C-alpha cells in the first residue's frame, strides 16, 4: 500500500511524470523487462551456465533440452545422444535414460566476473556433485554448430548488443543537443544553415552508407576498435532527429518569460541554456533517445549479419544470426533463431518505453 | 521507501521469470520432436546411397566416350554427318546455313554418350556466382582442346587433333588436325591458327608460355608442316605435353588468326584498332586486344559447342548452339544435343538452395559437401539426383604455412614468424596438436579419415607415408616439441610467447572459397597447447593482396588435382606463385631459376641442398621423363621429403564432389574424375548430355534462331566495318530534349509555389554534398583495386600485364589527387573540352567498373528500374495495408481487433527485415512450393516473351521483398493513421454531421480520412529513402538483380567508381521520392497552395 500522494498542486514535475508513466502499463512492463536484460548483461558471467566460448563437439546442433519437473528428480532435463542419419548425413538426437539434475546457484565452470572477481557459482545450470569430473553439457536453448550453448551466448551477446545501443545513444545525445541547441538558440542564418544541412543528411540512404562505412573499416582492427567505430557509424545519421526536437523546443521556450527575464538580468548564454532552458525539455530528450535505440540495435544486427560489423570472437545477436542465413539451418535447426526473439523483445520494450515516457512527459501533445 | 524498493525488486523478479518462461516457450516451439529410438532406414535405399558415395574406381576399367573410327569410309559410314538439330534444319532449309556435312566436315569427332543417342533440344540451366564465373563455359562446359581427358582421366583422347605421333626421344610431337573443321563463324580451322597462337598471340603478350611448353627452362617451338599438321619441337624430352594439353582449360594453343590478327597491336589494322579503342574508351592497344579476347565478345570465333551471341549486361546469360561444331554421335547426328546453356547469377550462399529447389539442370560447381543434407533431402520433391564424383582434389581444407614470410626490419615479430614457419619441428607440432577424428565426426559427419594431402590411395602415385605423416592426435608430444624449440615461456593469458618475450599471435586467413570449415576447431586445438591464433575471413582482393606481399602467416585453401601430381604438383613442390606454402620460391622456379634465367629474380631462390630445392630438382627431372613408372618413382622420393617437412597441414581425405542432375537429363556419368585440371565436367563430354523431353517455348526457340544467325555485341564494341547508327543519335537527342522540358516544367512550378521552389533549390547542393561524401568514403581504405592486381601480377613476374595495369591506372586517373578525380567523376572537364572521354556524372555517364572495364550505366540500367519499381510497389502495398487497418483501429478503438492489429504491426517493426526475408523464403518454399530466390523461376527466365504466365511468375516472386520491406513501414503508418484519425474524429464537425444523419461510411471518407491522409503523403518523402536502403539489404539477402547487391559487391572489391555511382543512384532515388511526395502534397493539400507554403 503506497503512501497517500501529496496534493496534486504540490507535486514536482518529475513526480507528475512518474505518476502518469505508472498508468501506462506496457511502458512499466518494458521498464522492468529492460531492467532484467541489462542486469543479465551486467552479470553475464554469473547468469550464463557456460562461458561464451565453451563447447562440446559431441553435441553439435543439439536441440533445446527443456527443464522438466518430477517428484523424484526435481528439476531435471533428459540427456541426449547424437546420431547421424546414414542417408542424408543429417545430425539428429534421441533421448537417453540419463538425467541431468538442474538447480540454482550451482557450482560450474570457474570464471572471473568482469574479468576481475574469480567465482564459480552460476545462477542456473546443471547441478553436479562437487566431485564430478567435468561439467555435463546442458543446453536449455540448444546448441549451435560447434556445440556451444545458445543460452550462454545469448546472455553474453546481450552485453554487446545492448551496450552498443547505449554508447551510440551517448554520441547521438552529444551531437544532437549541441548542434540542435546552437541552432535553436542562436537562430537566424546559423539556424538556417544547420537546418539545411540536417535535410541534406536526412537525404542520405541510411543502410548503404552504413555498408560503405563498415566496408572501409580496416579488417585488422581489434574488437574494441571495431566496436567503437560501429557505434560512431550508427549514430552519425541518427542525431538529426534529436537535433530537430531540441531546436524546436528551444525555439518555443526561448521567448518564455523566465528566459527573457534571465537574459535581461545579465545571465550568460551558457547559464540560460543549461540552467533554464534545458530542464524544460529533458523529458523530450529522453523520449527521443529511447526511441532511437531500436534503430541502433537493428542497425548493428544488420551490419554484423552481413559480416561488416562485429566479427567473431566477439559475440552479438547479429553475429549469432550469421549462421541463420543458411536455409539448411532454418529448416533443420531452427532454435538458432533464438536471438530474434530477444531482439524483438528489446526493440518492443524500447518502443513502448519511449511511447510511455512521451505520453507521460507531454500529455497535451 | 523500503516497500517501494521491495516491490520494485519483486517486479524485477517477476519480469525475469516472465522472460525465462517466454524463452522456454519459444524454444519449445522451435524444438523438433525427439524420439527415444533412431528412425528406421530402408536397407536397400541405404545400400544404394552408400554405393554411390563410394567413388573409388578400378584403374583397369576406364570408360571412354570418344570413339575411334576409320575416316576413309567417307559418306557411307554410319557416323558421317547427316543429322542435325531441328532448329538448324529449319535454318538450312531457309538457306541461311550450309548443309550439315559442309559445316561439320568429313572427319568429325565421334562421341558416344553413356546413355546413347539423345534427343535434340532443351535449355541447360546453370548458376554462376559472379559475372566472371560464367567463363566456365569456355573450359569446363565447352572446352575444346587438341586432346581431351576421358571421364575417369585416362586415356587421353583426340579432339580437335585427329591423331598424334611421338618421336622416340619424346622431343618431337606431331599432331594431325581434322580436315573440314571450322570455327563458329564458318572459317576453316587450320595449322595457321596454332602457329598464330605460338607467334603473335601468346609470345607477344605473355612473358611465359604454359608449363607444358617448357623443358629445362627452354620454350619449345611450333612448326607448321602443312595446313593440317603441326609439330611441337622441344630441346629436351617432354613428359607432360599430353596431360598439359588435355588440362589446358582456358589457355589453349590456338587462336582465330583471321579474326584476331586485325586487332594485333603491331600487325593489325591500325585504323580499326583506333576506332575500337575510342568506342570502348580504352587508351592502350594491349588493353584492346585483351578486351577483344574476353569470353563475352560475341564476335570472337570459338570452338565451343555453345557460343555467346548476344551481349547481356545482366543475367541470365545465354550460350546457344554452335552450328559449326565438329562432333557427331555414332549415328551421324551433329552434337551438341542440348540447344542452349543459360547462366543465372546468384550469391554464393543461395546457390545450394537454388540447386536444391530444382533451379538447375545439372550443376556441380559451387556445391560443397556441407550442403549434403539439404541436397539429399529435396531430391524427391524437386525431381533430381545427387551424384557423387571422385575428387581429384585431395583435400578440401588445408592449412598452408608461409615459408616465404616477409621480414620487415621495423617489425621484429615478423622475423620470429619467418624463423618459426621455416622450422619443420614447429609445423610438425602444429599438425600433431589437431584432433582430426573429432573434426571428422563433428564437421564432416564421420566421412573421411585423418590424412595429410597426397594423391590418394586410388592413385598410382599415392604415398601412404605422406598421407599418415603426423596425423595422430598427440598434444603432449606437440607441446614438448614446442618447448624444445624455445617457445616455453607463457604470457598472462597462458599462451606461449616468442623467445624474447614478445606476444605471439598467428593469423589464419581464409576466404569464401573454402569457407570457414573446421578452422575454429583447429584454432581451439592449437590454443590448448598454448598457440594463440586468430581466424580472419578475407575478401578475395585483400587475400590476394596479402599473398602477393608475402605477409600472410597461414592461409587456408584446398588442394588442386593431386590425383596426378604431374598435373597438380603445387601442393608438394613450389612450382609457381600459387604454391601456397612458398609463393616466392614458386615464382623463382617458374621463371627458370634452376637454369639461371635472370627473370627468376622476381622470386626467391631456395638455397642449394635444402629440401625445397631438392624437391624442385626432382620434379624437374620427372617432367623430363615420359615414362610413367619412372615418374612414380621420382615422386615417391618427393613425398618422402614432404612427409618429414609437413609443408601442408590437412585434416582428412576429401569427401566426394556433389553434382545435382535433374531427372530430366541423361548422359551424365555416375562417377567422374572431378577437378579443375580435368576441366570437370568437360571430361564427361557435355555435348552428349540430353533431355528426355525438351520443352523450350516457341519464343525461346525463335530467339535462339536469331542468335545463331546474328551476333549482338555490346554497344561499345565496333564491328569491323560498321558505323555508329544515325538513329541512335536522334534518340539521344530526343531524350535530352525531354529531360530539358521536364526540368523547365519543374522550375516553373517552383517559381509559382515557393514551397516547391525551396525544395528544388535545396536538391542541388544536397546531391552535390552527398556525392562528395560518398566519393571520399569510398576512397578511404588504403590501396585500391588496381594496386591489388598490380601486386599480384608483380609476384607472377608478368611484366607485360603489369604494364597493362599501369596503363589502367592512367586510364582511371588513379594517380591524380582525390579532388581532381572527384571532378573528373562529376564530368566537369566535359564543359571545357566537349570530349566524349571526359563525360561524367553530370552528363549521365557513371564511369567504368575497374574489374571488367564495362560501363557502369550498362550494368546498372535494369537494376535501377527494378529498384524503383519495388520501392513503388512497396509504398502502394503499405498504403493498401496500413490505411484500412489504421482506419479500423481508430473507429473500433480499444477493441480486440485494434489491440491485435497494433501488436502485429509492432512485431513487424521489430523483426530485422533481412531475417524476415530469409524466413519468408524458407516458408514460401516449404508451404507454398514457390522458390523465391531471384525474380523469376528458371523456366520463365529462359523464355523471353512476356506471357501471362511470366507476369504471374514475377508476381509470385516479387511479393517477398515487397512484403518484407513494407512490413517495417506499415506499423509506423498504422499508428500515425490511427492517431490522426482519432484526433479528427473528436472534432465538432464530425459530431454535427452524425447528428444530421450522414451515413457513417460516407462521413468517414469524406473529410476525416482525407485530412488524416496528409501526413501520409508528406511521409513518403521520408519513407522513400528508407525503402530504398531497406530494400538494398533485402535484395542482398535474396540475391535480386537490384542496386543493393551490386553496391555490396563493389564495396568489397574496392571498385571505386562503381561503388560511388551506386551510392549516388540510391541517394538520387531517395531524393526523387521526396520530390514526388512534395508535388503530391502540393496537389492534395489546398492549405499549402493557398498559404504559399509555410511548413
CSV table of C-alpha atoms in Angstrom, one decimal, chain B residues 348-712:
chain,number,residue,atom,x,y,z
B,348,UNK,CA,27.2,-17.9,-53.2
B,349,UNK,CA,25.0,-18.7,-50.2
B,350,UNK,CA,22.0,-19.1,-52.4
B,351,UNK,CA,23.5,-21.4,-55.0
B,352,UNK,CA,23.0,-24.6,-52.9
B,353,UNK,CA,19.4,-23.5,-52.2
B,354,UNK,CA,18.8,-22.9,-55.9
B,355,UNK,CA,20.2,-26.3,-56.7
B,356,UNK,CA,18.1,-28.0,-54.0
B,357,UNK,CA,15.0,-26.3,-55.4
B,358,UNK,CA,15.3,-27.7,-58.9
B,359,UNK,CA,16.6,-24.4,-60.4
B,360,UNK,CA,19.4,-26.2,-62.3
B,361,UNK,CA,19.5,-28.9,-64.8
B,362,UNK,CA,23.0,-30.1,-64.0
B,363,UNK,CA,25.4,-28.4,-61.7
B,364,UNK,CA,28.4,-29.4,-59.6
B,365,UNK,CA,30.2,-26.1,-59.4
B,366,UNK,CA,29.9,-24.2,-56.1
B,367,UNK,CA,28.1,-27.1,-54.4
B,368,UNK,CA,30.0,-28.1,-51.3
B,369,UNK,CA,29.8,-31.2,-49.1
B,370,UNK,CA,28.4,-29.1,-46.2
B,371,UNK,CA,25.2,-28.7,-48.4
B,372,UNK,CA,24.8,-32.5,-48.5
B,373,UNK,CA,21.9,-32.8,-46.2
B,374,UNK,CA,20.0,-30.0,-47.9
B,375,UNK,CA,20.6,-31.6,-51.3
B,376,UNK,CA,19.7,-35.1,-50.3
B,377,UNK,CA,16.5,-34.2,-48.6
B,378,UNK,CA,15.0,-32.4,-51.5
B,379,UNK,CA,15.7,-35.0,-54.1
B,380,UNK,CA,12.1,-36.3,-54.4
B,381,UNK,CA,10.3,-33.1,-54.1
B,382,UNK,CA,12.3,-31.4,-56.8
B,383,UNK,CA,13.0,-34.4,-59.1
B,384,UNK,CA,16.7,-34.6,-59.2
B,385,UNK,CA,19.5,-37.0,-58.3
B,386,UNK,CA,22.7,-36.3,-56.4
B,387,UNK,CA,25.7,-37.8,-58.0
B,388,UNK,CA,29.0,-38.4,-56.1
B,389,UNK,CA,32.1,-37.9,-58.1
B,390,UNK,CA,35.7,-38.8,-57.3
B,391,UNK,CA,37.5,-35.8,-56.1
B,392,UNK,CA,40.8,-35.3,-57.8
B,393,UNK,CA,41.5,-32.5,-55.3
B,394,UNK,CA,42.8,-34.5,-52.4
B,395,UNK,CA,41.9,-32.0,-49.7
B,396,UNK,CA,39.1,-29.5,-49.4
B,397,UNK,CA,40.7,-27.8,-46.5
B,398,UNK,CA,44.4,-27.4,-46.0
B,399,UNK,CA,46.4,-25.0,-43.8
B,400,UNK,CA,49.4,-23.7,-45.6
B,401,UNK,CA,52.2,-22.1,-43.6
B,402,UNK,CA,54.0,-19.4,-45.5
B,403,UNK,CA,57.7,-20.2,-45.7
B,404,UNK,CA,58.4,-17.0,-47.6
B,405,UNK,CA,57.0,-14.8,-44.8
B,406,UNK,CA,58.2,-11.3,-45.4
B,407,UNK,CA,60.6,-10.0,-42.8
B,408,UNK,CA,60.2,-6.3,-42.2
B,409,UNK,CA,63.1,-4.6,-40.4
B,410,UNK,CA,60.8,-2.4,-38.3
B,411,UNK,CA,58.8,-5.4,-37.1
B,412,UNK,CA,60.8,-7.9,-35.1
B,413,UNK,CA,57.8,-10.2,-34.7
B,414,UNK,CA,57.9,-10.8,-38.5
B,415,UNK,CA,61.4,-12.1,-38.1
B,416,UNK,CA,60.4,-14.5,-35.4
B,417,UNK,CA,57.4,-15.7,-37.6
B,418,UNK,CA,59.6,-16.3,-40.6
B,419,UNK,CA,62.0,-18.2,-38.5
B,420,UNK,CA,59.5,-20.5,-36.9
B,421,UNK,CA,57.5,-21.0,-40.0
B,422,UNK,CA,60.6,-22.3,-41.6
B,423,UNK,CA,61.3,-24.7,-38.7
B,424,UNK,CA,59.9,-28.1,-39.5
B,425,UNK,CA,59.5,-29.1,-35.9
B,426,UNK,CA,57.1,-26.2,-35.4
B,427,UNK,CA,55.0,-27.4,-38.3
B,428,UNK,CA,55.0,-31.0,-37.2
B,429,UNK,CA,53.9,-29.9,-33.7
B,430,UNK,CA,51.0,-27.9,-35.0
B,431,UNK,CA,49.9,-30.9,-37.1
B,432,UNK,CA,50.1,-33.2,-34.1
B,433,UNK,CA,48.0,-30.9,-31.9
B,434,UNK,CA,44.9,-31.2,-34.1
B,435,UNK,CA,42.3,-33.8,-33.1
B,436,UNK,CA,41.3,-34.8,-36.6
B,437,UNK,CA,38.8,-37.6,-35.7
B,438,UNK,CA,36.8,-35.1,-33.6
B,439,UNK,CA,36.6,-32.8,-36.5
B,440,UNK,CA,35.6,-35.6,-38.9
B,441,UNK,CA,32.8,-36.5,-36.5
B,442,UNK,CA,31.6,-33.0,-35.9
B,443,UNK,CA,32.0,-31.2,-39.2
B,444,UNK,CA,32.1,-34.0,-41.9
B,445,UNK,CA,29.5,-36.3,-40.4
B,446,UNK,CA,32.0,-39.1,-39.9
B,447,UNK,CA,33.0,-39.2,-43.6
B,448,UNK,CA,36.7,-39.5,-44.3
B,449,UNK,CA,39.8,-40.5,-42.4
B,450,UNK,CA,42.6,-38.4,-40.8
B,451,UNK,CA,45.1,-37.7,-43.6
B,452,UNK,CA,47.6,-35.3,-45.0
B,453,UNK,CA,47.2,-34.3,-48.6
B,454,UNK,CA,48.6,-36.8,-51.0
B,455,UNK,CA,47.5,-38.3,-54.4
B,456,UNK,CA,45.3,-40.7,-52.6
B,457,UNK,CA,45.1,-44.5,-52.2
B,458,UNK,CA,43.4,-44.8,-55.6
B,459,UNK,CA,46.2,-43.1,-57.5
B,460,UNK,CA,49.2,-44.9,-58.8
B,461,UNK,CA,51.2,-42.1,-57.3
B,462,UNK,CA,49.7,-42.5,-53.8
B,463,UNK,CA,52.0,-42.4,-50.8
B,464,UNK,CA,50.9,-43.8,-47.5
B,465,UNK,CA,53.9,-42.4,-45.7
B,466,UNK,CA,52.9,-38.9,-46.7
B,467,UNK,CA,49.2,-39.5,-46.0
B,468,UNK,CA,49.8,-40.7,-42.5
B,469,UNK,CA,52.6,-38.3,-41.5
B,470,UNK,CA,51.9,-36.5,-38.2
B,471,UNK,CA,48.2,-37.1,-38.3
B,472,UNK,CA,48.0,-38.7,-34.8
B,473,UNK,CA,46.5,-36.7,-32.1
B,474,UNK,CA,49.3,-36.2,-29.6
B,475,UNK,CA,49.1,-32.8,-27.9
B,476,UNK,CA,51.6,-33.7,-25.2
B,477,UNK,CA,54.3,-34.5,-27.8
B,478,UNK,CA,53.4,-31.4,-29.7
B,479,UNK,CA,53.7,-29.3,-26.5
B,480,UNK,CA,57.1,-30.9,-25.8
B,481,UNK,CA,58.3,-30.2,-29.3
B,482,UNK,CA,57.3,-26.5,-29.0
B,483,UNK,CA,59.1,-26.3,-25.6
B,484,UNK,CA,62.2,-27.7,-27.1
B,485,UNK,CA,62.1,-25.0,-29.8
B,486,UNK,CA,62.4,-22.3,-27.3
B,487,UNK,CA,58.7,-21.4,-27.1
B,488,UNK,CA,58.4,-22.5,-23.5
B,489,UNK,CA,57.5,-19.1,-21.9
B,490,UNK,CA,53.9,-18.2,-21.3
B,491,UNK,CA,52.2,-14.9,-21.0
B,492,UNK,CA,49.5,-13.8,-18.6
B,493,UNK,CA,46.8,-15.5,-20.7
B,494,UNK,CA,48.6,-18.8,-20.6
B,495,UNK,CA,49.7,-18.6,-24.3
B,496,UNK,CA,53.2,-19.1,-25.5
B,497,UNK,CA,55.4,-16.1,-26.3
B,498,UNK,CA,58.4,-15.7,-28.6
B,499,UNK,CA,61.8,-16.4,-27.0
B,500,UNK,CA,62.3,-12.7,-26.4
B,501,UNK,CA,59.0,-12.4,-24.6
B,502,UNK,CA,57.1,-10.8,-27.4
B,503,UNK,CA,53.4,-11.6,-27.8
B,504,UNK,CA,52.9,-14.4,-30.2
B,505,UNK,CA,49.7,-14.2,-32.3
B,506,UNK,CA,49.3,-16.2,-35.5
B,507,UNK,CA,46.8,-15.2,-38.2
B,508,UNK,CA,44.9,-17.8,-40.1
B,509,UNK,CA,43.4,-16.3,-43.3
B,510,UNK,CA,40.6,-17.9,-45.2
B,511,UNK,CA,38.2,-16.8,-48.0
B,512,UNK,CA,34.8,-17.8,-49.1
B,513,UNK,CA,36.5,-20.2,-51.5
B,514,UNK,CA,36.9,-22.8,-48.7
B,515,UNK,CA,34.6,-21.2,-46.2
B,516,UNK,CA,35.5,-21.4,-42.5
B,517,UNK,CA,35.1,-25.2,-42.3
B,518,UNK,CA,36.8,-26.7,-39.3
B,519,UNK,CA,39.1,-23.7,-38.8
B,520,UNK,CA,37.7,-22.9,-35.4
B,521,UNK,CA,38.4,-26.4,-34.2
B,522,UNK,CA,42.0,-26.1,-35.3
B,523,UNK,CA,42.2,-22.7,-33.5
B,524,UNK,CA,40.9,-24.3,-30.3
B,525,UNK,CA,43.2,-27.3,-30.6
B,526,UNK,CA,46.2,-25.0,-31.1
B,527,UNK,CA,45.1,-22.8,-28.2
B,528,UNK,CA,45.1,-25.8,-25.9
B,529,UNK,CA,48.8,-26.2,-26.5
B,530,UNK,CA,49.4,-22.6,-26.0
B,531,UNK,CA,49.5,-21.2,-29.5
B,532,UNK,CA,47.3,-18.2,-30.0
B,533,UNK,CA,45.7,-18.0,-33.4
B,534,UNK,CA,43.2,-15.6,-34.8
B,535,UNK,CA,40.9,-16.6,-37.7
B,536,UNK,CA,40.3,-14.0,-40.3
B,537,UNK,CA,38.0,-14.1,-43.2
B,538,UNK,CA,39.3,-12.2,-46.1
B,539,UNK,CA,37.6,-10.9,-49.2
B,540,UNK,CA,39.5,-12.2,-52.2
B,541,UNK,CA,41.2,-9.0,-53.2
B,542,UNK,CA,42.6,-8.5,-49.7
B,543,UNK,CA,43.6,-12.1,-49.6
B,544,UNK,CA,45.5,-11.7,-52.9
B,545,UNK,CA,47.0,-8.5,-51.7
B,546,UNK,CA,48.4,-10.1,-48.6
B,547,UNK,CA,49.6,-13.1,-50.5
B,548,UNK,CA,51.3,-11.0,-53.1
B,549,UNK,CA,53.1,-9.1,-50.4
B,550,UNK,CA,54.0,-12.3,-48.6
B,551,UNK,CA,52.6,-11.0,-45.4
B,552,UNK,CA,50.4,-14.0,-44.5
B,553,UNK,CA,51.2,-16.4,-41.7
B,554,UNK,CA,48.9,-19.3,-42.6
B,555,UNK,CA,46.4,-19.4,-45.4
B,556,UNK,CA,43.6,-21.9,-45.9
B,557,UNK,CA,43.0,-23.2,-49.4
B,558,UNK,CA,42.1,-26.5,-51.0
B,559,UNK,CA,44.4,-28.7,-52.9
B,560,UNK,CA,44.5,-28.9,-56.7
B,561,UNK,CA,44.3,-32.1,-58.7
B,562,UNK,CA,46.8,-34.0,-56.6
B,563,UNK,CA,45.5,-37.3,-58.0
B,564,UNK,CA,48.1,-37.0,-60.7
B,565,UNK,CA,50.8,-34.9,-59.2
B,566,UNK,CA,52.4,-34.4,-62.6
B,567,UNK,CA,49.4,-32.1,-63.3
B,568,UNK,CA,48.9,-30.9,-59.8
B,569,UNK,CA,52.3,-30.5,-58.2
B,570,UNK,CA,51.9,-27.3,-56.4
B,571,UNK,CA,50.8,-28.8,-53.1
B,572,UNK,CA,54.1,-30.7,-52.8
B,573,UNK,CA,56.6,-28.7,-54.9
B,574,UNK,CA,56.6,-24.9,-55.2
B,575,UNK,CA,56.3,-24.6,-59.0
B,576,UNK,CA,54.6,-21.2,-59.4
B,577,UNK,CA,53.2,-18.4,-57.3
B,578,UNK,CA,50.1,-20.4,-56.5
B,579,UNK,CA,52.1,-22.8,-54.3
B,580,UNK,CA,50.6,-21.5,-51.1
B,581,UNK,CA,53.4,-22.6,-48.8
B,582,UNK,CA,56.2,-20.9,-50.7
B,583,UNK,CA,54.9,-18.5,-53.3
B,584,UNK,CA,58.3,-16.7,-53.8
B,585,UNK,CA,60.2,-20.0,-54.3
B,586,UNK,CA,57.5,-21.0,-56.8
B,587,UNK,CA,58.0,-17.8,-58.8
B,588,UNK,CA,61.7,-18.4,-58.9
B,589,UNK,CA,61.1,-21.9,-60.2
B,590,UNK,CA,58.5,-20.8,-62.8
B,591,UNK,CA,60.8,-18.2,-64.2
B,592,UNK,CA,63.5,-20.7,-64.9
B,593,UNK,CA,65.5,-20.2,-61.7
B,594,UNK,CA,67.0,-23.6,-62.0
B,595,UNK,CA,68.6,-22.6,-65.2
B,596,UNK,CA,69.8,-19.2,-64.2
B,597,UNK,CA,67.2,-17.2,-66.0
B,598,UNK,CA,67.5,-13.7,-64.6
B,599,UNK,CA,63.7,-13.1,-64.7
B,600,UNK,CA,63.7,-15.5,-61.8
B,601,UNK,CA,65.0,-12.8,-59.6
B,602,UNK,CA,61.3,-11.8,-59.1
B,603,UNK,CA,61.1,-14.7,-56.7
B,604,UNK,CA,63.4,-16.1,-54.1
B,605,UNK,CA,65.9,-18.8,-54.6
B,606,UNK,CA,65.8,-21.7,-52.2
B,607,UNK,CA,69.3,-22.5,-51.0
B,608,UNK,CA,71.1,-25.5,-52.6
B,609,UNK,CA,70.7,-28.6,-50.6
B,610,UNK,CA,67.6,-27.5,-48.8
B,611,UNK,CA,64.6,-29.8,-49.0
B,612,UNK,CA,62.7,-27.3,-51.2
B,613,UNK,CA,65.5,-27.1,-53.7
B,614,UNK,CA,65.7,-30.8,-53.7
B,615,UNK,CA,62.0,-31.4,-54.5
B,616,UNK,CA,62.1,-28.8,-57.2
B,617,UNK,CA,65.0,-30.5,-58.8
B,618,UNK,CA,63.3,-33.9,-58.5
B,619,UNK,CA,60.1,-32.5,-60.1
B,620,UNK,CA,62.1,-31.0,-62.9
B,621,UNK,CA,63.6,-34.4,-63.7
B,622,UNK,CA,60.2,-36.0,-63.5
B,623,UNK,CA,58.9,-33.5,-66.1
B,624,UNK,CA,61.6,-34.7,-68.5
B,625,UNK,CA,60.8,-38.4,-68.1
B,626,UNK,CA,57.9,-39.5,-70.2
B,627,UNK,CA,58.0,-42.9,-68.6
B,628,UNK,CA,55.1,-43.2,-66.1
B,629,UNK,CA,56.8,-45.7,-63.8
B,630,UNK,CA,59.9,-43.6,-63.6
B,631,UNK,CA,57.8,-40.6,-62.7
B,632,UNK,CA,56.1,-42.5,-59.9
B,633,UNK,CA,59.5,-43.5,-58.5
B,634,UNK,CA,60.7,-39.9,-58.5
B,635,UNK,CA,57.5,-38.7,-56.9
B,636,UNK,CA,57.9,-41.2,-54.1
B,637,UNK,CA,61.2,-39.5,-53.3
B,638,UNK,CA,59.4,-36.2,-53.2
B,639,UNK,CA,56.7,-37.5,-51.0
B,640,UNK,CA,59.2,-38.9,-48.5
B,641,UNK,CA,60.7,-35.4,-48.1
B,642,UNK,CA,57.3,-33.8,-47.9
B,643,UNK,CA,56.2,-36.3,-45.2
B,644,UNK,CA,59.1,-35.1,-43.0
B,645,UNK,CA,58.7,-31.4,-43.8
B,646,UNK,CA,55.0,-31.0,-43.3
B,647,UNK,CA,54.6,-28.1,-45.7
B,648,UNK,CA,50.9,-28.6,-45.6
B,649,UNK,CA,48.6,-29.4,-42.7
B,650,UNK,CA,45.4,-31.1,-43.8
B,651,UNK,CA,42.7,-32.7,-41.8
B,652,UNK,CA,41.0,-35.5,-43.7
B,653,UNK,CA,40.6,-37.3,-47.0
B,654,UNK,CA,38.2,-35.3,-49.2
B,655,UNK,CA,34.5,-36.1,-49.5
B,656,UNK,CA,33.2,-36.8,-52.9
B,657,UNK,CA,32.2,-33.9,-55.2
B,658,UNK,CA,28.5,-33.5,-55.4
B,659,UNK,CA,26.5,-32.9,-58.6
B,660,UNK,CA,22.8,-32.2,-58.8
B,661,UNK,CA,21.4,-33.7,-62.0
B,662,UNK,CA,17.7,-33.2,-62.9
B,663,UNK,CA,15.9,-36.4,-63.6
B,664,UNK,CA,15.0,-35.0,-67.0
B,665,UNK,CA,18.6,-35.1,-68.1
B,666,UNK,CA,20.5,-38.0,-69.4
B,667,UNK,CA,24.1,-38.7,-70.3
B,668,UNK,CA,25.7,-37.6,-67.1
B,669,UNK,CA,28.0,-40.3,-65.7
B,670,UNK,CA,27.6,-41.7,-62.2
B,671,UNK,CA,31.3,-41.3,-61.5
B,672,UNK,CA,33.7,-38.7,-62.9
B,673,UNK,CA,37.2,-37.7,-62.1
B,674,UNK,CA,36.5,-34.2,-60.8
B,675,UNK,CA,39.0,-31.4,-60.6
B,676,UNK,CA,40.0,-28.1,-62.3
B,677,UNK,CA,42.8,-29.8,-64.2
B,678,UNK,CA,40.3,-32.2,-65.7
B,679,UNK,CA,38.0,-29.4,-66.6
B,680,UNK,CA,35.2,-31.3,-65.0
B,681,UNK,CA,32.5,-31.8,-66.3
B,682,UNK,CA,34.2,-31.3,-69.7
B,683,UNK,CA,35.8,-34.8,-69.4
B,684,UNK,CA,32.2,-36.2,-69.4
B,685,UNK,CA,31.7,-34.6,-72.9
B,686,UNK,CA,28.6,-32.4,-72.0
B,687,UNK,CA,27.8,-32.2,-75.7
B,688,UNK,CA,26.4,-35.7,-75.3
B,689,UNK,CA,24.0,-34.8,-72.5
B,690,UNK,CA,20.4,-34.5,-73.5
B,691,UNK,CA,16.9,-34.0,-72.1
B,692,UNK,CA,14.3,-36.8,-72.2
B,693,UNK,CA,11.6,-34.3,-73.2
B,694,UNK,CA,13.0,-31.0,-74.2
B,695,UNK,CA,10.3,-28.3,-74.0
B,696,UNK,CA,11.5,-24.9,-74.9
B,697,UNK,CA,8.8,-22.3,-75.5
B,698,UNK,CA,8.3,-21.1,-79.1
B,699,UNK,CA,9.5,-17.7,-78.2
B,700,UNK,CA,12.7,-19.2,-76.8
B,701,UNK,CA,13.3,-21.2,-80.0
B,702,UNK,CA,12.7,-18.2,-82.1
B,703,UNK,CA,15.2,-16.2,-80.1
B,704,UNK,CA,17.8,-19.0,-80.4
B,705,UNK,CA,17.3,-19.0,-84.2
B,706,UNK,CA,18.0,-15.3,-84.2
B,707,UNK,CA,21.1,-15.7,-82.0
B,708,UNK,CA,22.5,-18.4,-84.1
B,709,UNK,CA,22.4,-16.3,-87.2
B,710,UNK,CA,23.3,-12.9,-85.9
B,711,UNK,CA,25.5,-11.6,-83.2
B,712,UNK,CA,24.6,-8.7,-81.0
